[in-house]
PDB file of C-alpha atoms in Angstrom:
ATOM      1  CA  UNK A   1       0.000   0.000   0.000  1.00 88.00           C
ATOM      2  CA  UNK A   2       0.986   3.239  -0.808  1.00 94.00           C
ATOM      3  CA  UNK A   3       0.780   6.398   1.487  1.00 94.00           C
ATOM      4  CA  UNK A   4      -2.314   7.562   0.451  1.00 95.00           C
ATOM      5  CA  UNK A   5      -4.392   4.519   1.377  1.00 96.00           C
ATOM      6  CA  UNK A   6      -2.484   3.752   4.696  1.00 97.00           C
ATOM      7  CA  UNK A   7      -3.940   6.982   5.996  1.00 97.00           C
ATOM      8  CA  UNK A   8      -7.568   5.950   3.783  1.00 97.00           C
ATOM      9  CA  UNK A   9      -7.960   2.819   5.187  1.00 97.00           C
ATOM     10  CA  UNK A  10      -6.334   3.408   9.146  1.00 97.00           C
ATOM     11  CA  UNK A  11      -9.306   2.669  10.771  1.00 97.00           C
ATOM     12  CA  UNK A  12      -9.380  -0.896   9.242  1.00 97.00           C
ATOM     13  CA  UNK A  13      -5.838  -1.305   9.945  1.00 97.00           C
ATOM     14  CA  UNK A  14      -5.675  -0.212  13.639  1.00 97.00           C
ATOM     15  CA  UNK A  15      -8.340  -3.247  13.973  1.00 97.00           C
ATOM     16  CA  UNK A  16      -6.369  -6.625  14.694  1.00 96.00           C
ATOM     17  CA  UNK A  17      -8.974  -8.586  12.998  1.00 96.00           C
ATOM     18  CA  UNK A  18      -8.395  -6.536   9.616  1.00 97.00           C
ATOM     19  CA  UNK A  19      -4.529  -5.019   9.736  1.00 97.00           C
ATOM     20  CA  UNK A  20      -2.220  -4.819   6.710  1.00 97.00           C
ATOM     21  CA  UNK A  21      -2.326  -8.299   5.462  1.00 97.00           C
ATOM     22  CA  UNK A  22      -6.401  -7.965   5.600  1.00 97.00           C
ATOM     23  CA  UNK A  23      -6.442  -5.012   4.153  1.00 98.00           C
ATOM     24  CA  UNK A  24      -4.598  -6.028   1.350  1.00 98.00           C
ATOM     25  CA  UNK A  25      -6.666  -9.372   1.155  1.00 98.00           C
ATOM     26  CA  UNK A  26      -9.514  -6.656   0.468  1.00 98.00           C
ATOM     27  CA  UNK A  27      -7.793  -4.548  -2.168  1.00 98.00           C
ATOM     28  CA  UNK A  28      -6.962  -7.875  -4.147  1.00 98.00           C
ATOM     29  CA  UNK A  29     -10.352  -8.873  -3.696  1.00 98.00           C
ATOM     30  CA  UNK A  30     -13.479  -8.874  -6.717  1.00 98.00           C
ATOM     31  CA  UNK A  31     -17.107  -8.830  -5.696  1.00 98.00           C
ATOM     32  CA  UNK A  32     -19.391  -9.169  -7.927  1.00 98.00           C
ATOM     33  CA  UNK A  33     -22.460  -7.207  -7.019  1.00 98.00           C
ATOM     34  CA  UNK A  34     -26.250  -8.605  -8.610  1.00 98.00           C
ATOM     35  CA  UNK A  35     -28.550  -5.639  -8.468  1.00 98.00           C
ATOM     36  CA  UNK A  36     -28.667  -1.586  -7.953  1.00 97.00           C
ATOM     37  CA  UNK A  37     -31.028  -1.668  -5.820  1.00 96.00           C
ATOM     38  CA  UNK A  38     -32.548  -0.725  -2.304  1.00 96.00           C
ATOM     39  CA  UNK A  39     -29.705  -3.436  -1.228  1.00 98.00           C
ATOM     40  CA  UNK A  40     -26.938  -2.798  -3.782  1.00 98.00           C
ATOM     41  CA  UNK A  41     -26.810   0.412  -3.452  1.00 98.00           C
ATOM     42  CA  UNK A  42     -25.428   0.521   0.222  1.00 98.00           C
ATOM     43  CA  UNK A  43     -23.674  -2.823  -0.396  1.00 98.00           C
ATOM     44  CA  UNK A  44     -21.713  -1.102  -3.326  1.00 98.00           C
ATOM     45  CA  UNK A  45     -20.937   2.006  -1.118  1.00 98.00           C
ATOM     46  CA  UNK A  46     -19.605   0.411   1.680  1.00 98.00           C
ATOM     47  CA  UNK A  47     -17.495  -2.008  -0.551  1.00 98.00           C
ATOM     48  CA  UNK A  48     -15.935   0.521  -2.371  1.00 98.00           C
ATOM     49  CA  UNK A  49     -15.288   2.936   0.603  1.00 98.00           C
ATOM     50  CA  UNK A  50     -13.880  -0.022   2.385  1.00 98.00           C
ATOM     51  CA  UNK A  51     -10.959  -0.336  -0.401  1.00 97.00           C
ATOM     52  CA  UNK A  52     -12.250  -3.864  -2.431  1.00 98.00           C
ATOM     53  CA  UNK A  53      -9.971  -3.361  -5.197  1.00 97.00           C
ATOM     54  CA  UNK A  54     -12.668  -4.276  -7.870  1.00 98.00           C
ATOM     55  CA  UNK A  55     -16.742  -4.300  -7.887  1.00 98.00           C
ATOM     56  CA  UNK A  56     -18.589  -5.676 -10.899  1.00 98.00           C
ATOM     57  CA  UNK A  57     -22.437  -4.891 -10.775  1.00 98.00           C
ATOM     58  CA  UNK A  58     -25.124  -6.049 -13.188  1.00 98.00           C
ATOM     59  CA  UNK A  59     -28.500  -4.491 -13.362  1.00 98.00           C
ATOM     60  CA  UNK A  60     -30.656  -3.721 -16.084  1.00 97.00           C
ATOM     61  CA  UNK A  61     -32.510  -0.935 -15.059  1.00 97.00           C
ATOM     62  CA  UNK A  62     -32.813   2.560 -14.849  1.00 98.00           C
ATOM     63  CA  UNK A  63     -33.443   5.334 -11.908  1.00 97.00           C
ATOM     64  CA  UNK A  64     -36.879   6.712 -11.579  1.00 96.00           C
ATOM     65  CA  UNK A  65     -37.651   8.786  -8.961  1.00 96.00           C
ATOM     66  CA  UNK A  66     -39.597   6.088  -6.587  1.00 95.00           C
ATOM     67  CA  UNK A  67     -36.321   4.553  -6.074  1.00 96.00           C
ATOM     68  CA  UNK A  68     -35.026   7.511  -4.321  1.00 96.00           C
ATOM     69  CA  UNK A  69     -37.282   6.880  -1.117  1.00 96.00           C
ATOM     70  CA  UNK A  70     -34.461   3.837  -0.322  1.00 96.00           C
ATOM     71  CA  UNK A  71     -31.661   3.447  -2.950  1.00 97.00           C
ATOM     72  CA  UNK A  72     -29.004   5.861  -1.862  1.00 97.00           C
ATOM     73  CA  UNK A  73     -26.510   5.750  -4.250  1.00 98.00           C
ATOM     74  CA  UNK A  74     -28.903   7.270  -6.891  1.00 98.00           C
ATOM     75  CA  UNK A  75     -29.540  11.223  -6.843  1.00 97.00           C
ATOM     76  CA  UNK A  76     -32.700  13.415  -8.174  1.00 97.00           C
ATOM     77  CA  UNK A  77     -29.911  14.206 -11.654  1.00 97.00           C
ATOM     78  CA  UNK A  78     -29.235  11.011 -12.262  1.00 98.00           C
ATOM     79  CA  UNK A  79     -33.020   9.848 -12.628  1.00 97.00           C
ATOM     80  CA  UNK A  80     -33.341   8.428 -16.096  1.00 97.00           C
ATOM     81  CA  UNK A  81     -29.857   7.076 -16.216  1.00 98.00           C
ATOM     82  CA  UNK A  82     -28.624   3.832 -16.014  1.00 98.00           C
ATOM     83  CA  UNK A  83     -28.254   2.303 -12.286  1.00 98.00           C
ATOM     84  CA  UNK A  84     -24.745   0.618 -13.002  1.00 98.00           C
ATOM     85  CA  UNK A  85     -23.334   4.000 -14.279  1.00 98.00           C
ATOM     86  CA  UNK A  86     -25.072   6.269 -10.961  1.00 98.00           C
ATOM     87  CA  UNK A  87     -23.757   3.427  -8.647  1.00 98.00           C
ATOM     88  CA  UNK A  88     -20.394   3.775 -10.208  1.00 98.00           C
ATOM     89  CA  UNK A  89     -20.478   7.965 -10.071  1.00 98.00           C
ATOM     90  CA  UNK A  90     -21.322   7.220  -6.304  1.00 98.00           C
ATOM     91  CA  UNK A  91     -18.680   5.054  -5.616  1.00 98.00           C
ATOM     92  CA  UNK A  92     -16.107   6.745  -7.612  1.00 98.00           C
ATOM     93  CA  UNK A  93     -16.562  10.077  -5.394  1.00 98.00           C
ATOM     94  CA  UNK A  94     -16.130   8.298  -2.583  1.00 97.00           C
ATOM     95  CA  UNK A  95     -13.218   6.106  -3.546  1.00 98.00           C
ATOM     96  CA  UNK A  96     -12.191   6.825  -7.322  1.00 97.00           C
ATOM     97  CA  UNK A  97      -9.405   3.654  -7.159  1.00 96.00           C
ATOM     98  CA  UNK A  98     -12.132   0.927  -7.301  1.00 97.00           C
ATOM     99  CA  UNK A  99     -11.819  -0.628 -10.404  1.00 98.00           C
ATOM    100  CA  UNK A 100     -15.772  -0.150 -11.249  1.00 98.00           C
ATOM    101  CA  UNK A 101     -17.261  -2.216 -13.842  1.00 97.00           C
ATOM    102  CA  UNK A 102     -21.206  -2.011 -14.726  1.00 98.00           C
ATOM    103  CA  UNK A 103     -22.668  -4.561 -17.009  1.00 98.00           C
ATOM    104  CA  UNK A 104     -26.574  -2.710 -17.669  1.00 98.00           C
ATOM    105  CA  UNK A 105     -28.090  -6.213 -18.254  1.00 96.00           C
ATOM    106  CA  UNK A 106     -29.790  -8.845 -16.612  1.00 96.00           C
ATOM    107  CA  UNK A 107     -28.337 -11.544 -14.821  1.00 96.00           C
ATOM    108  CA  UNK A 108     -28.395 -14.812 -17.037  1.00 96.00           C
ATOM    109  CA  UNK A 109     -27.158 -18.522 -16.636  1.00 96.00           C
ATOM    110  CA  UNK A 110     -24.377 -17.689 -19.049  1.00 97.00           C
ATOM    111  CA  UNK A 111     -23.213 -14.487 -17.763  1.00 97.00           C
ATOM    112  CA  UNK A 112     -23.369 -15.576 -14.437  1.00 98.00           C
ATOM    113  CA  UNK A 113     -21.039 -18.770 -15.280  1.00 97.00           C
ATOM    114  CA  UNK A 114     -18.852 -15.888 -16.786  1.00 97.00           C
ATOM    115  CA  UNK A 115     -18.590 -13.834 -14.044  1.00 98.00           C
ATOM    116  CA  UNK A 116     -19.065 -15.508 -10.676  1.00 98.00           C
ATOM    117  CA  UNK A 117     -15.570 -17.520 -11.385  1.00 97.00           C
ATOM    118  CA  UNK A 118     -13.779 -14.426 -11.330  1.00 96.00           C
ATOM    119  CA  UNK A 119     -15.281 -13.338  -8.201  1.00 98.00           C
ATOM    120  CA  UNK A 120     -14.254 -13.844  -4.963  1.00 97.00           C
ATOM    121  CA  UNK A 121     -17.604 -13.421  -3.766  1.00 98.00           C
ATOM    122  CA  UNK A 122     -21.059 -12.643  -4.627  1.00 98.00           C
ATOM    123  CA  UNK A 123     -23.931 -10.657  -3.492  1.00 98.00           C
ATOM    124  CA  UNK A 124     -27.211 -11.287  -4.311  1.00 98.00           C
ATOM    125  CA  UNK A 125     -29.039  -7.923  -4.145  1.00 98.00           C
ATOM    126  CA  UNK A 126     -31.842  -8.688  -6.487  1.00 96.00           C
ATOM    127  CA  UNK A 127     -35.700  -9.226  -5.509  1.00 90.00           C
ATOM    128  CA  UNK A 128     -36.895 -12.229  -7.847  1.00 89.00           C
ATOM    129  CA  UNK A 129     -37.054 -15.193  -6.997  1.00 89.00           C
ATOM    130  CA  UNK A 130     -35.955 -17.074  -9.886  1.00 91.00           C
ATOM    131  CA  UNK A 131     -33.082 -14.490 -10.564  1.00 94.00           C
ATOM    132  CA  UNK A 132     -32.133 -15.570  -6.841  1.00 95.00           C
ATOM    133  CA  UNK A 133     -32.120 -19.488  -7.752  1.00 95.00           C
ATOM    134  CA  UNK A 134     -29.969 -18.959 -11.008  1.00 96.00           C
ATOM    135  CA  UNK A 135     -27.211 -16.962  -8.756  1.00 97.00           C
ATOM    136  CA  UNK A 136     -27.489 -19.488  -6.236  1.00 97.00           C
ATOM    137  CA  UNK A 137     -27.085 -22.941  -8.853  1.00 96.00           C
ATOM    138  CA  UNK A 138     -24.226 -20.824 -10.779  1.00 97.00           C
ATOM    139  CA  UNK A 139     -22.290 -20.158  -6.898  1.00 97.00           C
ATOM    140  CA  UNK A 140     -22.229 -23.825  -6.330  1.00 95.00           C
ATOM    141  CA  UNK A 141     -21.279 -24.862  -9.468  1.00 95.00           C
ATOM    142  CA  UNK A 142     -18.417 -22.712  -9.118  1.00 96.00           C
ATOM    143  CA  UNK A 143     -17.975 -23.244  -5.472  1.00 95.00           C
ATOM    144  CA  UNK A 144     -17.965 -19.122  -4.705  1.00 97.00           C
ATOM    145  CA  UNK A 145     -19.515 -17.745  -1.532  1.00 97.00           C
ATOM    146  CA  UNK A 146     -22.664 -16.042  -1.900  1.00 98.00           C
ATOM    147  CA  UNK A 147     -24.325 -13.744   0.511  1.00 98.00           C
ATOM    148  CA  UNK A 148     -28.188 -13.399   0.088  1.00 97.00           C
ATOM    149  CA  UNK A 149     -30.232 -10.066   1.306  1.00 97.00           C
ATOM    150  CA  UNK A 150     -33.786  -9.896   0.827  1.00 95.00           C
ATOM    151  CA  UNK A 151     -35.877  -6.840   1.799  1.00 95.00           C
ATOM    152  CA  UNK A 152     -40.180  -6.410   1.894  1.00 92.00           C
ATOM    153  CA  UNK A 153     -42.669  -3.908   3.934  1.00 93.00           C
ATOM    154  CA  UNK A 154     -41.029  -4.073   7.443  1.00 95.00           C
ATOM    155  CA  UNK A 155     -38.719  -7.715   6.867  1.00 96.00           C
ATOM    156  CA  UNK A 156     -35.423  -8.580   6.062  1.00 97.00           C
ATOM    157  CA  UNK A 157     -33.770 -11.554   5.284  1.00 96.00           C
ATOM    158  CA  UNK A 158     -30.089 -12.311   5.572  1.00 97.00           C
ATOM    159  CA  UNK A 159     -28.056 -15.962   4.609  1.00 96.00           C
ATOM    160  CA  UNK A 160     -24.466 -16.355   3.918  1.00 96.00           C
ATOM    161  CA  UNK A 161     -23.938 -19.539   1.598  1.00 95.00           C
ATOM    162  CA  UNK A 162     -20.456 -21.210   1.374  1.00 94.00           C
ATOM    163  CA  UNK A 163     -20.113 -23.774  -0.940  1.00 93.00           C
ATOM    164  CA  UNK A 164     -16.635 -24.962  -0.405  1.00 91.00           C
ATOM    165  CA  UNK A 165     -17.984 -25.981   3.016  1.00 89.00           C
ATOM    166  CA  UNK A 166     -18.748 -29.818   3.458  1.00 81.00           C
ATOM    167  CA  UNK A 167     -22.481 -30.149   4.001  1.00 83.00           C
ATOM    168  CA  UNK A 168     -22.704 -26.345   3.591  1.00 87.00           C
ATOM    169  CA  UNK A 169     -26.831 -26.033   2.896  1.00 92.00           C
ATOM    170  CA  UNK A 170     -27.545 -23.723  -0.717  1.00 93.00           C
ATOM    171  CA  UNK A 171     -30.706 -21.214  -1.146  1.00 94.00           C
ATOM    172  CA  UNK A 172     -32.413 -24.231  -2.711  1.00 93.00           C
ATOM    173  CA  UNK A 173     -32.274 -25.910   0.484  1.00 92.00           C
ATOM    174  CA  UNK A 174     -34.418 -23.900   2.094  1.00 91.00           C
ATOM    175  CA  UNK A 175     -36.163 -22.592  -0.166  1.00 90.00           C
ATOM    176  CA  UNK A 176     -37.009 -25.021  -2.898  1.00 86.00           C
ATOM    177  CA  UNK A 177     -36.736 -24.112  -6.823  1.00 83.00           C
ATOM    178  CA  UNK A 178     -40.154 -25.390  -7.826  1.00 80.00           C
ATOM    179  CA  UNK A 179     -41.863 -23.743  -4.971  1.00 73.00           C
ATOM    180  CA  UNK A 180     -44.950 -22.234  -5.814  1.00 63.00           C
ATOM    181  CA  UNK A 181     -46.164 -18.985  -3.907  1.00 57.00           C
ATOM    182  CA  UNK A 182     -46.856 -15.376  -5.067  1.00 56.00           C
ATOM    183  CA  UNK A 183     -43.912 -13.182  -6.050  1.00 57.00           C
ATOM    184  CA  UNK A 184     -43.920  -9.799  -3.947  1.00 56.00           C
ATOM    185  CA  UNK A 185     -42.533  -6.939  -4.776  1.00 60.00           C
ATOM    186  CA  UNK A 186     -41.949  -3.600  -2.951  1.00 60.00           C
ATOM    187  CA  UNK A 187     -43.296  -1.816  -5.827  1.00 59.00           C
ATOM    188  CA  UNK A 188     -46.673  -3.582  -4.751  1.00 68.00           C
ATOM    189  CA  UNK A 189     -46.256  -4.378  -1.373  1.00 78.00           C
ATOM    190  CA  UNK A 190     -43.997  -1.400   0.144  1.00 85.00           C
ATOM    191  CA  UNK A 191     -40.545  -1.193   1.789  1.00 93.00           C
ATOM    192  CA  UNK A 192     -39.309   0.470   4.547  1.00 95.00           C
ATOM    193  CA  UNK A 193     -36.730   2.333   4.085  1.00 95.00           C
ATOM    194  CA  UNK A 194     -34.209   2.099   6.440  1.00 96.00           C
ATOM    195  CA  UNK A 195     -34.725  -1.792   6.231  1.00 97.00           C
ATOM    196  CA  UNK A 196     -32.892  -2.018   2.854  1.00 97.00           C
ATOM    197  CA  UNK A 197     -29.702  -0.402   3.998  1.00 97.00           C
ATOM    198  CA  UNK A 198     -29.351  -2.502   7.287  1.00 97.00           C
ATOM    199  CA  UNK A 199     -29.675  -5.660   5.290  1.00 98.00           C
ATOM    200  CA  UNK A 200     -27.212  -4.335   2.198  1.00 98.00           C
ATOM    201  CA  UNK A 201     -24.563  -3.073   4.477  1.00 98.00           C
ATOM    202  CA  UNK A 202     -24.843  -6.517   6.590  1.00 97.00           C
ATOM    203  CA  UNK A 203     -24.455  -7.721   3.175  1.00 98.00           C
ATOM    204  CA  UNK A 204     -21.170  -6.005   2.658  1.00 98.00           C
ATOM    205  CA  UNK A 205     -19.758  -6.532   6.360  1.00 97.00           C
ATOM    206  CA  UNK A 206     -19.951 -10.413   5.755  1.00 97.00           C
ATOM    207  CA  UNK A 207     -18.608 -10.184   2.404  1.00 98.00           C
ATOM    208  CA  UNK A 208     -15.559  -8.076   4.309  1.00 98.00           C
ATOM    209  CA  UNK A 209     -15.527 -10.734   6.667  1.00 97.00           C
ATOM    210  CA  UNK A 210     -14.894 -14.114   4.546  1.00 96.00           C
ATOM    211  CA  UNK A 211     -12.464 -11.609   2.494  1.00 97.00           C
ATOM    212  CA  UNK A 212     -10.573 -10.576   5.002  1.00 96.00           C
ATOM    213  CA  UNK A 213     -10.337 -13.646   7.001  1.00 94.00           C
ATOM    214  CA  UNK A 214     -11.557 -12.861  10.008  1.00 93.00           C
ATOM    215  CA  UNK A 215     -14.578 -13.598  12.728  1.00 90.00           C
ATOM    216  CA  UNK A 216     -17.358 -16.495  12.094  1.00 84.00           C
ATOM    217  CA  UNK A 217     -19.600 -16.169   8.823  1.00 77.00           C
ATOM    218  CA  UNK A 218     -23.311 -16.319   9.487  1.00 79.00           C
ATOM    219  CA  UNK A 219     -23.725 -19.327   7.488  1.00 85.00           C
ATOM    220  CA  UNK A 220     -25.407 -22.874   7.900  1.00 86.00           C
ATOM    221  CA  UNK A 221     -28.515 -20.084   9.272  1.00 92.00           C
ATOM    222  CA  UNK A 222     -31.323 -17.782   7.852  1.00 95.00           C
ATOM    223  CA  UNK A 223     -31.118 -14.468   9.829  1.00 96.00           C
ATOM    224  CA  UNK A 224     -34.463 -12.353  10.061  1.00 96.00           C
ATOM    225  CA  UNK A 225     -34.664  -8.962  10.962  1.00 97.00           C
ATOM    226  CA  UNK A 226     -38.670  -7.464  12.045  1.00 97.00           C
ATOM    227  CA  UNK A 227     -38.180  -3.733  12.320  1.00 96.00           C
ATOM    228  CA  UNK A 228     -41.225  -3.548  14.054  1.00 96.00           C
ATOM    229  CA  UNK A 229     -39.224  -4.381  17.143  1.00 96.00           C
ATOM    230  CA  UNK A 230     -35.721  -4.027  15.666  1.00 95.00           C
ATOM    231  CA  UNK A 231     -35.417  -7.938  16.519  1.00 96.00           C
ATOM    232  CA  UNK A 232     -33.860 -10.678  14.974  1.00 95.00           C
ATOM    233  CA  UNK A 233     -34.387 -14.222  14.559  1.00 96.00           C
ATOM    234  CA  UNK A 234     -32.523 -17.193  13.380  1.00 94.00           C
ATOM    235  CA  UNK A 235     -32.797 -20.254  11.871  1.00 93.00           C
ATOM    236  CA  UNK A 236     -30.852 -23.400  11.468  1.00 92.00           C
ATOM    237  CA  UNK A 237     -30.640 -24.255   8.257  1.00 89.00           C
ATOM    238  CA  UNK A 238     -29.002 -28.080   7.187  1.00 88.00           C
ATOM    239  CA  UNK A 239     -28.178 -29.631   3.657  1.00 88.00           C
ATOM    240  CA  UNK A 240     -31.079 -30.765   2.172  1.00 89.00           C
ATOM    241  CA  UNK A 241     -29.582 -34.547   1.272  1.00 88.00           C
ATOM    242  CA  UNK A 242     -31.910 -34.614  -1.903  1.00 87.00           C
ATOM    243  CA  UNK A 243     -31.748 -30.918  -3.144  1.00 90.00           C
ATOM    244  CA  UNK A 244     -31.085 -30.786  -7.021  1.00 88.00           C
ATOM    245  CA  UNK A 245     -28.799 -28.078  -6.811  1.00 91.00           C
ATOM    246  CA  UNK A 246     -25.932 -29.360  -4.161  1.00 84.00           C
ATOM    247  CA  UNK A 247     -26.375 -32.852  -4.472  1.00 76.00           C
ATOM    248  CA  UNK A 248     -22.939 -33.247  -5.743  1.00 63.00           C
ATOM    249  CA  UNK A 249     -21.423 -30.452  -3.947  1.00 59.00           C
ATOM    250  CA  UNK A 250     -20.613 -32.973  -1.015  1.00 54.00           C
TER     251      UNK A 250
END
């Protein structure tokens, strides 16, 4: 490291969990960021401020001014514009040596089995439910770690997945690809503000975490925030011997 970020990034280095070596674990790292989103968007910021050398985020879609209730990387001149690029202006004034790269599409099988093996891990800031199972099948073929955020009225939802764990469970373990219930979206059902950022910047902390090497990854559970109360809950979560997605991943 150079001067400039020893003084940019003391605060991470005066921690012993983080220090040189882990701060340099971070600026070699790539994350590769699905979605611009209510969750992205504080995912992104807090990546890039933190010093992760490269971010690559897909997202197909544009601002428009409802998004500006929750998605704080996007400003009033930027509505109209594509998310990846406001995302990257937002990062970029914060931190202008992330290596930024914005892909404004969506998130197929066959970019995903492009991308996610450069990656050296994944968040999964989206809000469908199928988008969610393709990330999920493409992380365990490729055996990259995958941290899931999921965000409605007053809820939030937060599972780290870890494929190159033995026995590690997948999204399709709990929640099964050929499920059948009603999609919900925010644009339908609401979103609380606030809710989005605590469950994007989780998001990024964990992502820090399994970069950096340091604490105990929230995985093998399904966290669930109600900020009703501001309480969470958690759940167990075990492989799923007969799920089609890791059934070889053992």
């Amino acid at each position: 490291m150079n001067d400039d970020q020893l003084l940019r990034y003391s605060r991470h280095i005066l921690l012993d969990e983080i220090g040189i070596e882990g701060q340099e674990r971070i600026l070699a790292a790539h994350v590769l960021v699905i979605g611009a989103g209510g969750l992205g968007c504080p995912a992104a910021l807090y990546l890039g401020s933190a010093g992760v050398g490269q971010i690559t985020l897909v997202d197909h879609d544009t601002v428009d001014m409802t998004n500006l209730q929750r998605q704080i990387a996007h400003t009033m001149e930027r509505v109209g514009t594509p998310k990846v690029d406001s995302v990257r202006a937002a990062v970029h004034a914060i931190n202008p040596d992330v290596q930024f790269h914005g892909l404004q599409q969506r998130a197929t099988k066959e970019l995903l089995d492009e991308l996610i093996p450069q990656a050296s891990v994944v968040l999964d800031c989206t809000d469908n439910y199928q988008t969610r199972h393709l990330i999920n099948a493409a992380c365990v073929r490729h055996k990259t770690p995958l941290i899931e955020g999921a965000a409605i009225r007053l809820d939030g939802q937060l599972m780290v997945i870890d494929p190159r764990e033995p026995d590690a469970p997948c999204y399709a373990c709990i929640f099964p690809p050929d499920a059948q219930f009603q999609e919900v979206q925010c644009s339908t059902m609401g979103v609380f503000a606030p809710i989005v950022g605590l469950i994007g910047t989780m998001q990024a902390a964990e992502a820090l975490k399994l970069i950096a090497g340091f604490g105990k990854p929230s995985s093998g559970q399904l966290q669930m925030l109600d900020a009703r109360t501001m309480e969470w809950s958690r759940i167990r979560t075990a492989h799923n011997p007969d799920c089609p997605v890791c059934l070889n991943n053992l």
